[in-house]
Coordinates of C-alpha atoms (C1' of nucleotides) in Angstrom, one line a residue:
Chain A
X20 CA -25.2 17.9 -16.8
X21 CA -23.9 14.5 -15.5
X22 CA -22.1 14.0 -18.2
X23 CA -20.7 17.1 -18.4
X24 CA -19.3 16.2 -14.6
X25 CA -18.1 12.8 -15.8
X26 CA -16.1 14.6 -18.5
X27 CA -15.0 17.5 -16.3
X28 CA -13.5 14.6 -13.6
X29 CA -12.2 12.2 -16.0
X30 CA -10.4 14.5 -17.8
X31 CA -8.9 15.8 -14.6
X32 CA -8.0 12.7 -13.3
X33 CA -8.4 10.0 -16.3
X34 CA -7.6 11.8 -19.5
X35 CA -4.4 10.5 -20.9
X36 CA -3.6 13.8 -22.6
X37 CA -4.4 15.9 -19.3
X38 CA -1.6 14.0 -18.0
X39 CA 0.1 13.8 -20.7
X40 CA 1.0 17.1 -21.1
X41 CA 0.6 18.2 -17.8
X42 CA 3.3 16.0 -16.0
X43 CA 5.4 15.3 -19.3
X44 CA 5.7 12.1 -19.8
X45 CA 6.6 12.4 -23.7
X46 CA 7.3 9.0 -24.9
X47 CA 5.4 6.9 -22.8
X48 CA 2.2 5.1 -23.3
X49 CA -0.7 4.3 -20.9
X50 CA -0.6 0.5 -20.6
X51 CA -4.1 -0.7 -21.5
X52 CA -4.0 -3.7 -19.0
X53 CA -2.7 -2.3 -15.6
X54 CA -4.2 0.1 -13.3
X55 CA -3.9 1.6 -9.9
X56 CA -6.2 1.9 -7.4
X57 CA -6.2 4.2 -4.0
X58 CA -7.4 4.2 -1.3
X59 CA -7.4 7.3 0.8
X60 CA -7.7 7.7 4.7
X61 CA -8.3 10.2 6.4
X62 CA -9.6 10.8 9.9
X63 CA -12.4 13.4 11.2
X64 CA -11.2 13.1 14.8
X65 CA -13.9 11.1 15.0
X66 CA -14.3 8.5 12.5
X67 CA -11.9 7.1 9.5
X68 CA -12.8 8.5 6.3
X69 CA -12.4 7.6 2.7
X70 CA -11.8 9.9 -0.4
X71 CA -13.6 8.7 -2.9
X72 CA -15.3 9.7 -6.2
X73 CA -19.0 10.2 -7.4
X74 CA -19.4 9.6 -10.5
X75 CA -22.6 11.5 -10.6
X76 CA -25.9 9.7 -12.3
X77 CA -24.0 7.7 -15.0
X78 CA -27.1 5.4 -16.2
X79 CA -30.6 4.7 -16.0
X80 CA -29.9 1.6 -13.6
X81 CA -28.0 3.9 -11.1
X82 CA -25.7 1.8 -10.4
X83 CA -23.1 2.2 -7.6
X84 CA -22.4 6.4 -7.6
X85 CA -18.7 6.1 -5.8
X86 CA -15.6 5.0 -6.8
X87 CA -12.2 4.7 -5.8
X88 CA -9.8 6.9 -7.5
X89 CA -7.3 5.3 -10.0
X90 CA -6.1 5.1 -13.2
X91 CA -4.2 3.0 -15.8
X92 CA -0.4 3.3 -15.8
X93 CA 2.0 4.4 -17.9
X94 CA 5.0 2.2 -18.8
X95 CA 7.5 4.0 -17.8
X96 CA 6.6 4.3 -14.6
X97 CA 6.7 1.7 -11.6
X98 CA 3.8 0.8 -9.5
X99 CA 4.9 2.9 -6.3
X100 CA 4.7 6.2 -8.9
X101 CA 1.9 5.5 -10.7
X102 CA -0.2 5.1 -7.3
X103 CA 1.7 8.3 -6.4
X104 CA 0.7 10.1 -9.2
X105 CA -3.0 9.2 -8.7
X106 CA -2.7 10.7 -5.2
X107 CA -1.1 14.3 -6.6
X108 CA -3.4 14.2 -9.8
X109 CA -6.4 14.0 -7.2
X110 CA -5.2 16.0 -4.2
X111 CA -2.3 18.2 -5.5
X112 CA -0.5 16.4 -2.5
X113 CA 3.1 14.7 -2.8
X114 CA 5.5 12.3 -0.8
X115 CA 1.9 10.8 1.6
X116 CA 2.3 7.7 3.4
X117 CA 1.4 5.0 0.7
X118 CA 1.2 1.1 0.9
X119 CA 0.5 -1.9 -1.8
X120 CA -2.4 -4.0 -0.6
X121 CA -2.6 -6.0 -3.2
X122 CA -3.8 -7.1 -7.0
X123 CA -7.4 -7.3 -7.8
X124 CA -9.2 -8.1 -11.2
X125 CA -11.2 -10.6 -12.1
X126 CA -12.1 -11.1 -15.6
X127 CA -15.5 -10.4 -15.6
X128 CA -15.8 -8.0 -12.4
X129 CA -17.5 -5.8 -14.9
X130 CA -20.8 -6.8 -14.3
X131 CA -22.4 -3.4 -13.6
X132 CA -23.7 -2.2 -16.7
X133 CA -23.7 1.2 -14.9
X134 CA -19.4 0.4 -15.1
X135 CA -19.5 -0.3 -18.4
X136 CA -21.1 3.1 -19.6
X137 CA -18.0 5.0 -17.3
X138 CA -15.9 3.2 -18.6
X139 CA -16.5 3.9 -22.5
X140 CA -16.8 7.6 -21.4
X141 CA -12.7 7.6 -19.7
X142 CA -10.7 4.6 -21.8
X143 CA -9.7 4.3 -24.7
X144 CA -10.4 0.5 -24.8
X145 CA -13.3 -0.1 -22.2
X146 CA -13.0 -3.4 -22.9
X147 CA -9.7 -4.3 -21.9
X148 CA -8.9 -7.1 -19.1
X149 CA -7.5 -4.5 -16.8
X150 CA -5.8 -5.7 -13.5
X151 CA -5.5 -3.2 -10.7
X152 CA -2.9 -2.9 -7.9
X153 CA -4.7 -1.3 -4.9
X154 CA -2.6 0.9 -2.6
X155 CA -3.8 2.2 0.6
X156 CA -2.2 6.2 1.7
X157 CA -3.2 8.1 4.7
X158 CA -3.7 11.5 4.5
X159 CA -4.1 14.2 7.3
X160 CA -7.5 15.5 6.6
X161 CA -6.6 18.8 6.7
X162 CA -4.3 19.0 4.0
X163 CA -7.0 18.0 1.7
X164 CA -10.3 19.2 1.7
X165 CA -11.8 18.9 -1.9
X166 CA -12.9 22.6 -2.8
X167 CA -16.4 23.1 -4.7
X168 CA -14.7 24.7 -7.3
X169 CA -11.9 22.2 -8.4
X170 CA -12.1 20.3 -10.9
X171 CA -12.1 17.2 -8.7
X172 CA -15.2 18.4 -6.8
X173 CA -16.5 15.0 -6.8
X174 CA -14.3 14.1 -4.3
X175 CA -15.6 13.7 -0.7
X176 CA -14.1 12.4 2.3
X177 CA -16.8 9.6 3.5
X178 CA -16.6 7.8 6.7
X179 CA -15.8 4.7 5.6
X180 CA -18.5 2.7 7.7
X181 CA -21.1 4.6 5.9
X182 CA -19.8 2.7 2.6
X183 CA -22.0 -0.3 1.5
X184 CA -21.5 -0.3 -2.0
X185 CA -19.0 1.1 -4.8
X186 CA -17.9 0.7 -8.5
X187 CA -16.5 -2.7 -9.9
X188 CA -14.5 -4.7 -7.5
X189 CA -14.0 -1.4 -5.4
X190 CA -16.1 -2.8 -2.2
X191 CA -13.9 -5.4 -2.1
X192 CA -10.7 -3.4 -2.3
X193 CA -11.4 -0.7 0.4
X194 CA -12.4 -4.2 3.0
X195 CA -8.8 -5.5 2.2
X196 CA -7.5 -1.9 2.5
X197 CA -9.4 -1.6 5.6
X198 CA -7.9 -4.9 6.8
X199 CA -4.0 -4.2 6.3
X200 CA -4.0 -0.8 7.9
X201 CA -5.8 -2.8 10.6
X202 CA -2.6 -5.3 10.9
X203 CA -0.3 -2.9 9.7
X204 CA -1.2 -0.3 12.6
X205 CA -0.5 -2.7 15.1
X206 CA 3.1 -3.1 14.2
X207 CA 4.1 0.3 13.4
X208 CA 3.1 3.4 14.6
X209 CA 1.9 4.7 11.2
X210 CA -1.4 6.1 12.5
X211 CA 0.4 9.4 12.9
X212 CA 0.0 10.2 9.0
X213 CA -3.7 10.6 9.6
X214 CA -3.5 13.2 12.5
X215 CA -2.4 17.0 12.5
X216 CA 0.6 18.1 14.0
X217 CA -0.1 18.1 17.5
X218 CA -2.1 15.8 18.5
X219 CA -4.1 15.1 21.8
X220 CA -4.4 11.4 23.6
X221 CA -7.8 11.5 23.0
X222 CA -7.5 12.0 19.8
X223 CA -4.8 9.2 18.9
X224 CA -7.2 6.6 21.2
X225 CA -10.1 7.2 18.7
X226 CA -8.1 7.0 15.5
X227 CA -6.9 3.1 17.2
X228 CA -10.7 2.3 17.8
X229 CA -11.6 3.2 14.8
X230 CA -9.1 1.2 12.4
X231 CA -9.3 -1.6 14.6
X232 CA -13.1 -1.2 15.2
X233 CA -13.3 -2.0 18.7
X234 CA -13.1 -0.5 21.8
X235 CA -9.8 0.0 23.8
X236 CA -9.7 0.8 28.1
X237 CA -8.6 4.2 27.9
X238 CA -6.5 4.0 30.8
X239 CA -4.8 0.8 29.5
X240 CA -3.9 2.7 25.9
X241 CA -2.9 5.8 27.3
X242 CA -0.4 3.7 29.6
X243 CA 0.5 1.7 26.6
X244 CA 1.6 4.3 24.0
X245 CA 3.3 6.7 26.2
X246 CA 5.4 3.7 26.9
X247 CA 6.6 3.6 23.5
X248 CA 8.0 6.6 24.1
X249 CA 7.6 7.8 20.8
X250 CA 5.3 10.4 21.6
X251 CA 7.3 14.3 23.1
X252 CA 4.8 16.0 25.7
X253 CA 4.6 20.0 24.4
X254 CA 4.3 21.7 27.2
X255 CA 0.9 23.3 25.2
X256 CA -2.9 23.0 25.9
X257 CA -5.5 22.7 24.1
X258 CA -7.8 26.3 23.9
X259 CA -11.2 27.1 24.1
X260 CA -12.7 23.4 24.9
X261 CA -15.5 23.6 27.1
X262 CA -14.0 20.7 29.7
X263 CA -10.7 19.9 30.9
X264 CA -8.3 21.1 28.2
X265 CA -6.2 18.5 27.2
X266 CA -1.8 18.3 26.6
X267 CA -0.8 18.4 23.0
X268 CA 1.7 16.1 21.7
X269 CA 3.8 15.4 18.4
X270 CA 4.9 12.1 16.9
X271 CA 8.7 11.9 17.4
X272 CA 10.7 10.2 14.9
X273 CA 13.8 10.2 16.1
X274 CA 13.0 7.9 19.0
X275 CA 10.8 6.1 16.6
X276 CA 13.9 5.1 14.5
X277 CA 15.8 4.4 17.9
X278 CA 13.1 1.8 18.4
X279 CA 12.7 0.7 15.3
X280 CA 16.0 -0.3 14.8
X281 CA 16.5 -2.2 18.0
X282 CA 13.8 -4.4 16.4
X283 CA 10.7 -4.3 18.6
X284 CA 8.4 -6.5 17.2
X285 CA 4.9 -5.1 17.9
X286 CA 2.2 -2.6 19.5
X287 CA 0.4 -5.6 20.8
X288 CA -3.2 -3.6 20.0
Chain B
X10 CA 22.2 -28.4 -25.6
X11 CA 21.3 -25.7 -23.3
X12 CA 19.5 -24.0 -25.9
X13 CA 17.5 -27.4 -26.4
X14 CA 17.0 -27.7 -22.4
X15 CA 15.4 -24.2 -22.9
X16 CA 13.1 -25.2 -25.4
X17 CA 11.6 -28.1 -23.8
X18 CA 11.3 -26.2 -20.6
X19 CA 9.3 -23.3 -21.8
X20 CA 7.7 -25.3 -24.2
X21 CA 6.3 -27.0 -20.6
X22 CA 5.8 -24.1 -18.7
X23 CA 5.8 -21.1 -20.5
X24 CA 4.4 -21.6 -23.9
X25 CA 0.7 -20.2 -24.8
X26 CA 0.7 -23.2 -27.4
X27 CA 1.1 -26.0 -24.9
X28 CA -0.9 -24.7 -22.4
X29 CA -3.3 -23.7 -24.9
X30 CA -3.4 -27.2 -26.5
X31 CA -3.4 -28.9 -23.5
X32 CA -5.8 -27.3 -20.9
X33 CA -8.2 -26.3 -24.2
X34 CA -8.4 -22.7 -23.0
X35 CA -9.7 -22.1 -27.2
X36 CA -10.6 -18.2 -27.1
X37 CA -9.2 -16.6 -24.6
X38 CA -5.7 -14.9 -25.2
X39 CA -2.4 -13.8 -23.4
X40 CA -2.2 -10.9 -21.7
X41 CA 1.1 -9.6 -22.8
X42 CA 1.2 -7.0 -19.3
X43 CA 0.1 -9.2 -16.9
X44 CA 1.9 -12.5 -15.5
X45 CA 2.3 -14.0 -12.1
X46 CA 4.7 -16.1 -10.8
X47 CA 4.7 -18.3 -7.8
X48 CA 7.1 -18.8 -4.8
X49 CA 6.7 -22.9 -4.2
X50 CA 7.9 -23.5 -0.4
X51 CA 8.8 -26.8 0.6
X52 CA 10.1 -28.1 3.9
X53 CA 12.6 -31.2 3.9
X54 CA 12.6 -31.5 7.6
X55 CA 15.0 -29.5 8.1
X56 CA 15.0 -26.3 6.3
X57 CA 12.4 -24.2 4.0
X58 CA 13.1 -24.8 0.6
X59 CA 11.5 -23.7 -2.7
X60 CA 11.3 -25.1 -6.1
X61 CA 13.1 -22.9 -9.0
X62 CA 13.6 -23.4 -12.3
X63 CA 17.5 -23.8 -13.7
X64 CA 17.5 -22.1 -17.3
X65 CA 20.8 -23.8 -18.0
X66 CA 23.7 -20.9 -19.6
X67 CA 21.4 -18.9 -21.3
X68 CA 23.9 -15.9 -22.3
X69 CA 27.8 -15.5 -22.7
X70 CA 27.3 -13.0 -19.5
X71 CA 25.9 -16.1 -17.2
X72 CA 23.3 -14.1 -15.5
X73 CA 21.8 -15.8 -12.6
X74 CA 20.5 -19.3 -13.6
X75 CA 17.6 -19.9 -11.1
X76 CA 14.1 -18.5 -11.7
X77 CA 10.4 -18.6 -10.2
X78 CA 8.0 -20.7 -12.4
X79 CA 5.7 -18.2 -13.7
X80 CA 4.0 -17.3 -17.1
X81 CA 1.3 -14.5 -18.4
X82 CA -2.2 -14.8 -17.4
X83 CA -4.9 -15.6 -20.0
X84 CA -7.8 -12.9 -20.2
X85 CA -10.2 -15.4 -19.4
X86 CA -8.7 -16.6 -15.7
X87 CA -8.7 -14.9 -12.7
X88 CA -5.6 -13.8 -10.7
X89 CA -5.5 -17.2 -8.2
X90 CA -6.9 -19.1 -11.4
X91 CA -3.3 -18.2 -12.8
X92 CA -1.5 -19.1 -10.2
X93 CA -3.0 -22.6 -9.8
X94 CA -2.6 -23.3 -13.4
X95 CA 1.1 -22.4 -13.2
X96 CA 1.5 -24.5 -9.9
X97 CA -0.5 -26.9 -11.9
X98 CA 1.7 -27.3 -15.3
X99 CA 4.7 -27.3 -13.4
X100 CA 4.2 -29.6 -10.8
X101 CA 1.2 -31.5 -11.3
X102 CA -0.4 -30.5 -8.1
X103 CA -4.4 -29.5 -7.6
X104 CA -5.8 -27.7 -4.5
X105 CA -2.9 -26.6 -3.1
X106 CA -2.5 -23.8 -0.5
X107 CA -1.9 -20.7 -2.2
X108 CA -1.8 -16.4 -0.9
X109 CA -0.9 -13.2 -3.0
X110 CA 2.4 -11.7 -2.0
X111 CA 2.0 -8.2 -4.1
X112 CA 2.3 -6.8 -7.0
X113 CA 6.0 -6.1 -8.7
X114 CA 7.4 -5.0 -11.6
X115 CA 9.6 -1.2 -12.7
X116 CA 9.7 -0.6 -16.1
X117 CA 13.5 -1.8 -16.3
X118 CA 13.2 -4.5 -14.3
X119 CA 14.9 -6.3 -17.2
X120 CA 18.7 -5.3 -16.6
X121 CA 20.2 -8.2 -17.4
X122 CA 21.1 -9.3 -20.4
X123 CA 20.9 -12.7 -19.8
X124 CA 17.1 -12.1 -18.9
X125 CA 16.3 -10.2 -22.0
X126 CA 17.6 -13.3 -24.2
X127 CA 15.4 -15.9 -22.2
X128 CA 12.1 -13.6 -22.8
X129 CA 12.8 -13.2 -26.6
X130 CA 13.7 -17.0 -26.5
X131 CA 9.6 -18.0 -24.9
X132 CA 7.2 -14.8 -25.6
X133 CA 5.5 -13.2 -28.2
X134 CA 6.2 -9.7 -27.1
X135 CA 9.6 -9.9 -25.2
X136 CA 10.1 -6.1 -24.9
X137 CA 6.3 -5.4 -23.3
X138 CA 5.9 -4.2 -20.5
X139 CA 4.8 -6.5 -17.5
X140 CA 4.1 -6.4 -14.1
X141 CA 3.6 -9.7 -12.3
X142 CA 1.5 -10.7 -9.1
X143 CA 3.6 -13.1 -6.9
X144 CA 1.8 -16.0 -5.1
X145 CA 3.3 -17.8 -2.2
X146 CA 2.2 -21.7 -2.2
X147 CA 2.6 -24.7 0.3
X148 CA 3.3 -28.0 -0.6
X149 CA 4.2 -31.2 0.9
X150 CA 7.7 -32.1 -0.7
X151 CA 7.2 -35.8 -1.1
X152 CA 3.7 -34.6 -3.1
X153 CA 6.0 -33.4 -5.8
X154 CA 9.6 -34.8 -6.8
X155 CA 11.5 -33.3 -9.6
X156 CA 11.8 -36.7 -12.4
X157 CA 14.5 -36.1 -14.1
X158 CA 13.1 -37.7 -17.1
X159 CA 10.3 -35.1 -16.8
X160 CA 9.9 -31.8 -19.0
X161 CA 10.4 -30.0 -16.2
X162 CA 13.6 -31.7 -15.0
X163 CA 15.5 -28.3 -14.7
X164 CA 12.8 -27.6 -11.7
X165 CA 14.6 -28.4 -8.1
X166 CA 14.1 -27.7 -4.3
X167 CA 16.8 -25.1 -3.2
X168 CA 17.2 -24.3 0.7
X169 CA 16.2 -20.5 1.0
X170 CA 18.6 -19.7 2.5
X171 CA 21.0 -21.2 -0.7
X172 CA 19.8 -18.6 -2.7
X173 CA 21.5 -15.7 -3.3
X174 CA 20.6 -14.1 -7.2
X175 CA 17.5 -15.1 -8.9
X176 CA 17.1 -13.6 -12.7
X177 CA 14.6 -10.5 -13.4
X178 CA 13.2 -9.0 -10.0
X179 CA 12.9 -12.9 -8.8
X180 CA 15.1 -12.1 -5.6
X181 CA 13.2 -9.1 -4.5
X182 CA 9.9 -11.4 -4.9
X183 CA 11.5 -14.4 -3.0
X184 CA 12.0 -11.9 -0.1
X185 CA 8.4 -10.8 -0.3
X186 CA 7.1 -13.9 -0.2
X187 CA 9.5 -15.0 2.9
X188 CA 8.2 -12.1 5.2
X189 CA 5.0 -12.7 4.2
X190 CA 4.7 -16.4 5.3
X191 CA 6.8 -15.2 8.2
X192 CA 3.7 -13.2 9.6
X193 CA 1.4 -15.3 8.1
X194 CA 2.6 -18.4 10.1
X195 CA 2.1 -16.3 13.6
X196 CA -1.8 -15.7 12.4
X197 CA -2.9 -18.7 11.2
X198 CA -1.2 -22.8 11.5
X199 CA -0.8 -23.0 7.6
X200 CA 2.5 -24.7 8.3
X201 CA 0.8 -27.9 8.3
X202 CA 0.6 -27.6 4.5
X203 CA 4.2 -28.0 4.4
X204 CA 4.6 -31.3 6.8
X205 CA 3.2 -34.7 5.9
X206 CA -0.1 -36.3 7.4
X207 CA 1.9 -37.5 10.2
X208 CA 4.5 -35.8 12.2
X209 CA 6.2 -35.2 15.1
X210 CA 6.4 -32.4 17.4
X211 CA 10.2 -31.9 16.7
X212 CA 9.6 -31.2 13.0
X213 CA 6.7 -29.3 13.6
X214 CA 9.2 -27.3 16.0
X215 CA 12.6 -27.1 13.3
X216 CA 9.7 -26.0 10.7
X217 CA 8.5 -22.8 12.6
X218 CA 12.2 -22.2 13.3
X219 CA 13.0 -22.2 9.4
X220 CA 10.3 -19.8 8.7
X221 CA 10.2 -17.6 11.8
X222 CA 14.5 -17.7 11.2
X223 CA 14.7 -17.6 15.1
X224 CA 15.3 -20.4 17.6
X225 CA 12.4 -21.4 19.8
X226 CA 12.9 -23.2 23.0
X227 CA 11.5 -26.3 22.8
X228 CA 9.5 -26.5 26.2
X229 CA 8.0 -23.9 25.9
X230 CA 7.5 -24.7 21.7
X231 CA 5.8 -27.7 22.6
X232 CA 3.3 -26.2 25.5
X233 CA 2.1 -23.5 23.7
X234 CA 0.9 -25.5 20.3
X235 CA -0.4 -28.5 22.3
X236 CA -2.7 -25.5 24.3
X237 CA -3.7 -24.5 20.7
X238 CA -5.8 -27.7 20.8
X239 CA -5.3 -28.6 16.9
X240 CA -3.3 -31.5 17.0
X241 CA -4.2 -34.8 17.8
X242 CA -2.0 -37.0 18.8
X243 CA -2.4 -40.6 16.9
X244 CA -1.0 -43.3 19.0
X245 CA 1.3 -44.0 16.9
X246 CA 5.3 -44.1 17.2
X247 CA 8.4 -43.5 14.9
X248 CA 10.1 -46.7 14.1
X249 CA 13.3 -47.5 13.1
X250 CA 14.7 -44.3 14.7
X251 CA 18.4 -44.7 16.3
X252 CA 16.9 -42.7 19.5
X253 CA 13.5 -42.7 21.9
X254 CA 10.9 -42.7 19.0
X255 CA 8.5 -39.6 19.2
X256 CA 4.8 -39.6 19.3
X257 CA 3.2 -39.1 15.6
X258 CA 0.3 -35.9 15.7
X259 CA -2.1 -35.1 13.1
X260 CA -3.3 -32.0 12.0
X261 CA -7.2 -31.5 13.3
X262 CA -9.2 -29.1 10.6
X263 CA -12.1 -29.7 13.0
X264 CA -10.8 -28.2 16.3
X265 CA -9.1 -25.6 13.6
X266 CA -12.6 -24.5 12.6
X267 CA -14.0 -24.2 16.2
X268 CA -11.2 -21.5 17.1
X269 CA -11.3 -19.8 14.3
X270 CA -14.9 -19.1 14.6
X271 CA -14.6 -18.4 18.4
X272 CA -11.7 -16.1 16.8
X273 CA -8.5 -15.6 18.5
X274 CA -5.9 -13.2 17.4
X275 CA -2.4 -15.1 17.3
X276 CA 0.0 -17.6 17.9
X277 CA 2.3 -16.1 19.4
X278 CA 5.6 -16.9 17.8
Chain C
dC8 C1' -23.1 24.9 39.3
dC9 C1' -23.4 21.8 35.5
dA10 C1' -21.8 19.3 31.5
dA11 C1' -18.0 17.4 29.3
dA12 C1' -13.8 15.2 28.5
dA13 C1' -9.0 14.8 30.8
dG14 C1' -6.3 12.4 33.6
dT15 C1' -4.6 9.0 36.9
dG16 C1' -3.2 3.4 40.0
dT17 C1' -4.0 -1.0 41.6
dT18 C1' -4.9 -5.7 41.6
dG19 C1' -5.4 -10.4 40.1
dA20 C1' -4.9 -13.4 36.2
dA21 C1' -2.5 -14.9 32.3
dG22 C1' 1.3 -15.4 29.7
dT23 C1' 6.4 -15.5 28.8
dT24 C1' 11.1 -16.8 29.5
dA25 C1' 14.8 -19.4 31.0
dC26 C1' 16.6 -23.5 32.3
dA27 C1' 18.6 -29.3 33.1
dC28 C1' 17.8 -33.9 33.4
dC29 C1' 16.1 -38.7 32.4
dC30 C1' 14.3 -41.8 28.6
dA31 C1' 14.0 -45.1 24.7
dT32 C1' 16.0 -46.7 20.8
dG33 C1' 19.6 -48.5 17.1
dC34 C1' 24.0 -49.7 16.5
Chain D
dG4 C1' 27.3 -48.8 26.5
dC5 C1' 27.0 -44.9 23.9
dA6 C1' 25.2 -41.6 20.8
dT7 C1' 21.0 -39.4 19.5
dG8 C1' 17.1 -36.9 19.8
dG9 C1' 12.4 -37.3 22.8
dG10 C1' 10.1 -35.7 26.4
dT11 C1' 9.0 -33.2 30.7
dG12 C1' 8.1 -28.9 35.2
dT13 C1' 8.9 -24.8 37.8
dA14 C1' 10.0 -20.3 39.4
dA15 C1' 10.7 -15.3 38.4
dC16 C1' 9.0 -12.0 35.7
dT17 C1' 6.2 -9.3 32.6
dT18 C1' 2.1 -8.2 30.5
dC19 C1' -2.8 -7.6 30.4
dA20 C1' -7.6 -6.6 31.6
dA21 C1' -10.8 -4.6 34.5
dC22 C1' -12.3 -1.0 37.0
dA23 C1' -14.0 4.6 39.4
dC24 C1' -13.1 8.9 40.9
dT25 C1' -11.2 13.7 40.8
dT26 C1' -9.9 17.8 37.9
dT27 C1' -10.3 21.7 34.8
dT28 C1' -12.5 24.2 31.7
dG29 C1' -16.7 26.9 29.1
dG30 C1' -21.1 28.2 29.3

DNA sequence: CCAAAAGTGTTGAAGTTACACCCATGC
DNA sequence: GCATGGGTGTAACTTCAACACTTTTGG
């Protein structure tokens, strides 16, 4: 039965062929060495989440059951599209906010026997030194929610502080991932790929506590932010909360870009 | 004679023989998909520099002549390993300061003709595919002068801002590496890497203004990283200066330490 | 009427910017 | 004595942190 998972997820989002014939790409070759790695935010309105895979009971030593979604690349393809295509191949979604952390791979970071074992059951050369460049995308939660139907069924969004352990180097890569949206959110505004639509205040000052994992004076954010003045008041309420009912807003780009390219150098969260 | 120049420079840096011979890494292979190449910042006091290779006219079409040392990475070494060991065979230099950039690398990233000549002329597998993990690395510039009797003669420190084309996706990387100490330097004093033991506050102030590529006042320069509380101030004096000598400062890893642990968020700059 | 979250201002402290003149040395 | 870069203080302004109460809704 586990197995039959493993097979049923690798060959949705690790078989060669799948994709192969599925996204044409006639002529190209998987490169044995290089693979991507994502990781993907989301956010509950409460806490920040991660997408991530379980790989179901894959040995007797039950070894770390999550994993990060990736894959190997092909070589006609650049970095930037091959994380992409990881994205679409696991959510179905396209053109989501998506940023390089950085390369990872040790020689030997397949130390888990439990890694091993996956790994013969998805590549066609388990053995390979494989290096993998780690993205990070953020992903409003409710364009995604993994169906128990799909193929990808495996996936679940996790709050990410709940994570102590996952596959290979993959602990390591979500703490780095973790650690650039951190620096990254407090020089551009790019928290706004995580939330719906319209968004409340509230809402946007939990999403800063949580990637940046501390509190913030609600007064002094609220004050902050709106004078950005990238934020446009709808004149809209929330509905059928049982307290005060708070304004709705949307992220405005326009004045974003205004800013932007004035050169303004930071949020100073 | 360019041809020969060409030889005994990749013969030094970029062939697996040598480096094979020489650092006795028996067993373990090049990876032909994976290579790293390092951006080598200097500081002359008085502008950032970094050290490129000159590959001499390698083609009739005189593609860009400057390069970044770099090479592929044995299976057996780790990501920073290869990067040290580059650093290393070029320059001589141990334990020196050194911080990913990213990964690059498109499929075509090999337009030029020029480029495609050089790679058949010092790898194996000239047409594989690689991507490349750029490092960005500190050193003192009177730790490492260019001999000119030395295999790697055709290495020299160029002022950034000299640099205009750099062969394969070199530029692009250069960049990278430039905004990447550029924040990096607000975070955390690594500057010091780049200045001797001893220095004075004035080069300490034209080396932030290289790297931040912005002038700083010099009052206020001067007050806010004496209030850091890292430097110490030797009593010791220029001499032999044509103008009031200026007080000689030392780096302090100790008082470093303490604020780092008491963490603080920036600089500043 | 109670629980729950929304919304709102002020004050003191700290930090930032801008700015001009005298000093010590070598030649 | 002159050219060169070293070294220093202040005032106006901006930003930041800390803090408590009233409002509106659903149940």
């Amino acid at each position: 039965m586990s197995l039959c998972v493993i097979f049923t997820l690798s060959k949705y989002i690790y078989n060669p062929s799948f994709v192969h014939n599925n996204l044409k790409k006639i002529g190209s070759e998987l490169n044995p060495n290089v693979s991507v790695d994502c990781v993907i935010f989301g956010f509950d309105l409460e806490k920040l989440t991660v997408l991530v895979i379980d790989r179901g009971e894959i040995s007797a030593e039950n070894g770390p059951r999550l994993a990060l979604p990736g894959n190997l690349i092909y070589d006609n393809e650049n970095l930037d599209q091959a994380a992409s295509r990881v994205l679409d191949e696991l959510t179905g979604l396209k053109d989501i906010y998506l940023e390089q952390v950085g390369a990872f791979g040790d020689p030997f970071r397949i130390h888990k026997e439990s890694d091993r074992e996956w790994l013969k059951s998805i590549r066609a050369q388990p053995d390979a030194r494989v290096i993998t460049v780690a993205y990070f995308s953020l992903v409003k939660i409710e364009d995604y929610q993994p169906h128990p139907s799909s193929f990808a069924k495996n996936a679940e969004w996790t709050p990410v502080n709940d994570i102590t352990e996952l596959a290979f180097d993959h602990f390591e890569i979500l703490q780095a991932a973790k650690e650039k949206l951190k620096q990254k959110i407090k020089i551009q505004p790019i928290g706004f790929n995580l939330l719906p639509e319209k968004f409340t205040l509230s809402q946007l000052h939990r999403l800063y506590e949580s990637i940046l994992d501390k509190p913030l004076d609600k007064r002094n954010f609220r004050r902050k932010i709106q004078k950005l003045n990238i934020l446009s008041n709808l004149k809209e309420k929330q509905r059928g909360v049982p307290h005060k009912p708070s304004s709705l807003y949307e992220f405005n780009e326009e004045k974003y870009q205004e800013l932007t390219q004035m050169g303004f150098d930071n949020f100073g969260f």
